[in-house]
PDB file of C-alpha atoms in Angstrom:
ATOM      1  CA  MET A   1     -13.620 -57.317   0.981  1.00  0.00           C
ATOM      2  CA  VAL A   2     -11.034 -54.539   1.404  1.00  0.00           C
ATOM      3  CA  LYS A   3     -12.678 -52.604  -1.427  1.00  0.00           C
ATOM      4  CA  LYS A   4     -15.901 -52.471   0.580  1.00  0.00           C
ATOM      5  CA  TYR A   5     -14.184 -50.746   3.534  1.00  0.00           C
ATOM      6  CA  LEU A   6     -12.158 -48.281   1.444  1.00  0.00           C
ATOM      7  CA  ILE A   7     -15.046 -46.760  -0.497  1.00  0.00           C
ATOM      8  CA  TRP A   8     -16.414 -44.531   2.299  1.00  0.00           C
ATOM      9  CA  PRO A   9     -13.083 -43.052   3.458  1.00  0.00           C
ATOM     10  CA  ILE A  10     -12.201 -42.257  -0.154  1.00  0.00           C
ATOM     11  CA  ARG A  11     -15.617 -40.679  -0.730  1.00  0.00           C
ATOM     12  CA  LEU A  12     -15.308 -38.634   2.450  1.00  0.00           C
ATOM     13  CA  PHE A  13     -11.850 -37.447   1.410  1.00  0.00           C
ATOM     14  CA  LEU A  14     -13.105 -36.442  -2.061  1.00  0.00           C
ATOM     15  CA  TYR A  15     -16.108 -34.625  -0.573  1.00  0.00           C
ATOM     16  CA  LEU A  16     -13.821 -32.659   1.745  1.00  0.00           C
ATOM     17  CA  ILE A  17     -11.536 -31.733  -1.167  1.00  0.00           C
ATOM     18  CA  ALA A  18     -14.566 -30.605  -3.206  1.00  0.00           C
ATOM     19  CA  ILE A  19     -15.834 -28.450  -0.319  1.00  0.00           C
ATOM     20  CA  PHE A  20     -12.383 -26.883   0.094  1.00  0.00           C
ATOM     21  CA  ILE A  21     -12.123 -26.092  -3.633  1.00  0.00           C
ATOM     22  CA  LEU A  22     -15.638 -24.607  -3.731  1.00  0.00           C
ATOM     23  CA  SER A  23     -14.981 -22.444  -0.684  1.00  0.00           C
ATOM     24  CA  PHE A  24     -11.629 -21.263  -2.104  1.00  0.00           C
ATOM     25  CA  TYR A  25     -13.129 -20.215  -5.436  1.00  0.00           C
ATOM     26  CA  SER A  26     -16.166 -18.610  -3.788  1.00  0.00           C
ATOM     27  CA  PHE A  27     -13.715 -16.568  -1.661  1.00  0.00           C
ATOM     28  CA  CYS A  28     -11.843 -15.625  -4.853  1.00  0.00           C
ATOM     29  CA  LEU A  29     -15.136 -14.627  -6.467  1.00  0.00           C
ATOM     30  CA  PHE A  30     -15.969 -12.456  -3.442  1.00  0.00           C
ATOM     31  CA  ILE A  31     -12.626 -10.622  -3.482  1.00  0.00           C
ATOM     32  CA  SER A  32     -12.819 -10.091  -7.249  1.00  0.00           C
ATOM     33  CA  THR A  33     -15.900  -7.884  -6.761  1.00  0.00           C
ATOM     34  CA  ASP A  34     -15.432  -4.203  -5.989  1.00  0.00           C
ATOM     35  CA  TYR A  35     -17.035  -4.549  -2.553  1.00  0.00           C
ATOM     36  CA  GLY A  36     -14.923  -7.601  -1.681  1.00  0.00           C
ATOM     37  CA  SER A  37     -11.607  -6.070  -2.729  1.00  0.00           C
ATOM     38  CA  LYS A  38     -12.296  -2.914  -0.726  1.00  0.00           C
ATOM     39  CA  ALA A  39     -13.401  -4.957   2.306  1.00  0.00           C
ATOM     40  CA  ILE A  40     -10.239  -7.107   2.188  1.00  0.00           C
ATOM     41  CA  THR A  41      -7.914  -4.099   1.841  1.00  0.00           C
ATOM     42  CA  LYS A  42      -9.708  -2.317   4.692  1.00  0.00           C
ATOM     43  CA  TYR A  43      -9.355  -5.445   6.860  1.00  0.00           C
ATOM     44  CA  LEU A  44      -5.656  -5.943   6.034  1.00  0.00           C
ATOM     45  CA  PHE A  45      -4.443  -2.337   5.970  1.00  0.00           C
ATOM     46  CA  GLU A  46      -7.168  -0.479   7.941  1.00  0.00           C
ATOM     47  CA  ASP A  47      -6.941   3.193   6.920  1.00  0.00           C
ATOM     48  CA  ASN A  48      -3.241   3.063   5.990  1.00  0.00           C
ATOM     49  CA  ILE A  49      -3.795   2.633   2.248  1.00  0.00           C
ATOM     50  CA  GLN A  50      -5.691   4.789  -0.229  1.00  0.00           C
ATOM     51  CA  PHE A  51      -6.054   4.047  -3.930  1.00  0.00           C
ATOM     52  CA  GLU A  52      -7.957   5.208  -6.969  1.00  0.00           C
ATOM     53  CA  GLU A  53      -8.693   1.791  -8.455  1.00  0.00           C
ATOM     54  CA  ILE A  54      -8.079  -1.808  -7.455  1.00  0.00           C
ATOM     55  CA  SER A  55      -8.756  -5.007  -9.329  1.00  0.00           C
ATOM     56  CA  ILE A  56      -8.315  -8.496  -7.929  1.00  0.00           C
ATOM     57  CA  GLU A  57      -8.548 -11.419 -10.323  1.00  0.00           C
ATOM     58  CA  PRO A  58      -8.390 -15.060  -9.221  1.00  0.00           C
ATOM     59  CA  SER A  59      -5.826 -17.263 -10.912  1.00  0.00           C
ATOM     60  CA  LEU A  60      -5.214 -21.007 -10.752  1.00  0.00           C
ATOM     61  CA  LEU A  61      -3.082 -20.976  -7.578  1.00  0.00           C
ATOM     62  CA  GLY A  62      -3.825 -17.550  -6.140  1.00  0.00           C
ATOM     63  CA  MET A  63      -4.751 -14.087  -7.318  1.00  0.00           C
ATOM     64  CA  GLN A  64      -3.485 -11.153  -9.341  1.00  0.00           C
ATOM     65  CA  VAL A  65      -3.780  -7.694  -7.793  1.00  0.00           C
ATOM     66  CA  ASN A  66      -3.546  -4.422  -9.746  1.00  0.00           C
ATOM     67  CA  ILE A  67      -3.702  -1.112  -7.862  1.00  0.00           C
ATOM     68  CA  LYS A  68      -3.612   2.301  -9.538  1.00  0.00           C
ATOM     69  CA  ASN A  69      -2.613   5.619  -7.914  1.00  0.00           C
ATOM     70  CA  PHE A  70      -2.014   4.304  -4.410  1.00  0.00           C
ATOM     71  CA  GLN A  71      -0.578   5.708  -1.205  1.00  0.00           C
ATOM     72  CA  TYR A  72       0.412   3.638   1.837  1.00  0.00           C
ATOM     73  CA  ILE A  73       1.098   5.382   5.142  1.00  0.00           C
ATOM     74  CA  GLY A  74       3.143   3.470   7.704  1.00  0.00           C
ATOM     75  CA  ALA A  75       6.719   3.596   8.980  1.00  0.00           C
ATOM     76  CA  ALA A  76       7.433   5.022   5.527  1.00  0.00           C
ATOM     77  CA  ASP A  77       5.064   6.810   3.157  1.00  0.00           C
ATOM     78  CA  PHE A  78       4.894   4.774  -0.021  1.00  0.00           C
ATOM     79  CA  SER A  79       3.029   6.078  -3.053  1.00  0.00           C
ATOM     80  CA  GLY A  80       2.999   5.312  -6.730  1.00  0.00           C
ATOM     81  CA  GLU A  81       1.181   5.216 -10.012  1.00  0.00           C
ATOM     82  CA  GLU A  82       0.699   1.469 -10.431  1.00  0.00           C
ATOM     83  CA  ILE A  83       1.484  -1.756  -8.588  1.00  0.00           C
ATOM     84  CA  ASN A  84       0.902  -5.256  -9.956  1.00  0.00           C
ATOM     85  CA  LEU A  85       1.470  -8.416  -7.983  1.00  0.00           C
ATOM     86  CA  GLU A  86       0.594 -12.080  -8.180  1.00  0.00           C
ATOM     87  CA  ILE A  87       0.136 -13.958  -4.911  1.00  0.00           C
ATOM     88  CA  ASN A  88       0.503 -17.737  -4.820  1.00  0.00           C
ATOM     89  CA  PHE A  89      -1.777 -19.126  -2.088  1.00  0.00           C
ATOM     90  CA  LEU A  90      -0.397 -22.680  -2.196  1.00  0.00           C
ATOM     91  CA  ASN A  91       3.178 -21.590  -1.489  1.00  0.00           C
ATOM     92  CA  SER A  92       1.920 -19.059   1.078  1.00  0.00           C
ATOM     93  CA  VAL A  93       0.159 -21.773   3.077  1.00  0.00           C
ATOM     94  CA  ILE A  94       3.060 -24.221   2.812  1.00  0.00           C
ATOM     95  CA  GLY A  95       5.768 -21.646   3.601  1.00  0.00           C
ATOM     96  CA  ASN A  96       3.752 -19.846   6.294  1.00  0.00           C
ATOM     97  CA  LYS A  97       4.540 -16.462   4.671  1.00  0.00           C
ATOM     98  CA  ILE A  98       3.050 -14.425   1.851  1.00  0.00           C
ATOM     99  CA  PHE A  99       4.557 -15.703  -1.428  1.00  0.00           C
ATOM    100  CA  VAL A 100       4.505 -13.115  -4.215  1.00  0.00           C
ATOM    101  CA  SER A 101       5.549 -14.766  -7.459  1.00  0.00           C
ATOM    102  CA  ASP A 102       5.589 -11.565  -9.532  1.00  0.00           C
ATOM    103  CA  PHE A 103       5.772  -7.941  -8.360  1.00  0.00           C
ATOM    104  CA  SER A 104       6.032  -4.839 -10.523  1.00  0.00           C
ATOM    105  CA  LEU A 105       5.917  -1.218  -9.458  1.00  0.00           C
ATOM    106  CA  ASN A 106       5.719   1.858 -11.682  1.00  0.00           C
ATOM    107  CA  ASN A 107       6.545   5.468 -10.815  1.00  0.00           C
ATOM    108  CA  ALA A 108       6.750   5.156  -7.025  1.00  0.00           C
ATOM    109  CA  GLU A 109       8.174   7.218  -4.187  1.00  0.00           C
ATOM    110  CA  VAL A 110       9.227   6.237  -0.664  1.00  0.00           C
ATOM    111  CA  THR A 111       9.708   8.773   2.131  1.00  0.00           C
ATOM    112  CA  LEU A 112      10.685   7.863   5.681  1.00  0.00           C
ATOM    113  CA  ASN A 113       8.538   9.045   8.585  1.00  0.00           C
ATOM    114  CA  GLU A 114      10.788   9.553  11.586  1.00  0.00           C
ATOM    115  CA  GLN A 115       8.104  10.921  13.901  1.00  0.00           C
ATOM    116  CA  ARG A 116       5.776   7.905  13.878  1.00  0.00           C
ATOM    117  CA  ASP A 117       4.661   6.289  17.105  1.00  0.00           C
ATOM    118  CA  THR A 118       6.045   2.837  17.827  1.00  0.00           C
ATOM    119  CA  ASN A 119       2.649   1.118  18.125  1.00  0.00           C
ATOM    120  CA  GLN A 120       3.009  -0.519  14.712  1.00  0.00           C
ATOM    121  CA  THR A 121       1.464  -3.943  14.202  1.00  0.00           C
ATOM    122  CA  ASP A 122       3.638  -6.869  13.181  1.00  0.00           C
ATOM    123  CA  GLN A 123       3.810  -7.227   9.421  1.00  0.00           C
ATOM    124  CA  PRO A 124       3.633 -10.702   7.860  1.00  0.00           C
ATOM    125  CA  GLU A 125       6.755 -12.221   6.346  1.00  0.00           C
ATOM    126  CA  VAL A 126       6.793 -11.781   2.550  1.00  0.00           C
ATOM    127  CA  PHE A 127       8.772 -13.680  -0.108  1.00  0.00           C
ATOM    128  CA  ILE A 128       9.028 -12.114  -3.602  1.00  0.00           C
ATOM    129  CA  ASP A 129      10.194 -14.329  -6.466  1.00  0.00           C
ATOM    130  CA  GLN A 130      10.459 -11.729  -9.282  1.00  0.00           C
ATOM    131  CA  LEU A 131      10.650  -7.960  -8.789  1.00  0.00           C
ATOM    132  CA  SER A 132      10.374  -5.223 -11.411  1.00  0.00           C
ATOM    133  CA  ILE A 133      10.471  -1.566 -10.362  1.00  0.00           C
ATOM    134  CA  ILE A 134      10.280   1.377 -12.787  1.00  0.00           C
ATOM    135  CA  ASP A 135      10.884   5.022 -11.738  1.00  0.00           C
ATOM    136  CA  LEU A 136      11.289   4.616  -7.958  1.00  0.00           C
ATOM    137  CA  LYS A 137      12.248   7.624  -5.865  1.00  0.00           C
ATOM    138  CA  VAL A 138      13.684   6.896  -2.405  1.00  0.00           C
ATOM    139  CA  GLY A 139      14.522  10.144  -0.666  1.00  0.00           C
ATOM    140  CA  ASN A 140      16.796  12.004  -3.096  1.00  0.00           C
ATOM    141  CA  THR A 141      17.724   8.890  -5.093  1.00  0.00           C
ATOM    142  CA  ILE A 142      15.835   7.956  -8.278  1.00  0.00           C
ATOM    143  CA  PHE A 143      15.991   4.422  -9.698  1.00  0.00           C
ATOM    144  CA  GLN A 144      15.032   4.323 -13.379  1.00  0.00           C
ATOM    145  CA  LYS A 145      14.531   0.539 -13.652  1.00  0.00           C
ATOM    146  CA  ILE A 146      15.232  -2.361 -11.276  1.00  0.00           C
ATOM    147  CA  ASN A 147      14.707  -6.021 -12.266  1.00  0.00           C
ATOM    148  CA  LEU A 148      15.429  -8.783  -9.787  1.00  0.00           C
ATOM    149  CA  ILE A 149      14.781 -12.324 -10.910  1.00  0.00           C
TER     150      ILE A 149
END
């Protein structure tokens, strides 16, 4: 008797889970295309970031992003040869912040812009689990290699 009344709620729950999984992977498929990755970066960063090449690949829990020859203009100008990061969507949704499980940066430079207007938008909170930086120049200081685990 109880089995008869539990079948439809379980089916409904499984259908909703299937729809969520299909929509998640279709979104990942969209952002893995060249048009999708450029549309997402334009939406997130507007005209503040320029890059030569970007590749976004979906992974089991999120996505892997590789950007080559990039320049970000904001409160500080940030440019570099290569940036690789892996974003974990599950932890990002649970923690209500962007969770980056792996971040590596090669041959980068940071310069501070003191004459920027103060109309900056609020940046999301970011948590980085592992950080690897190679050849970073901040002002007059050069860091050969930084690994934070």
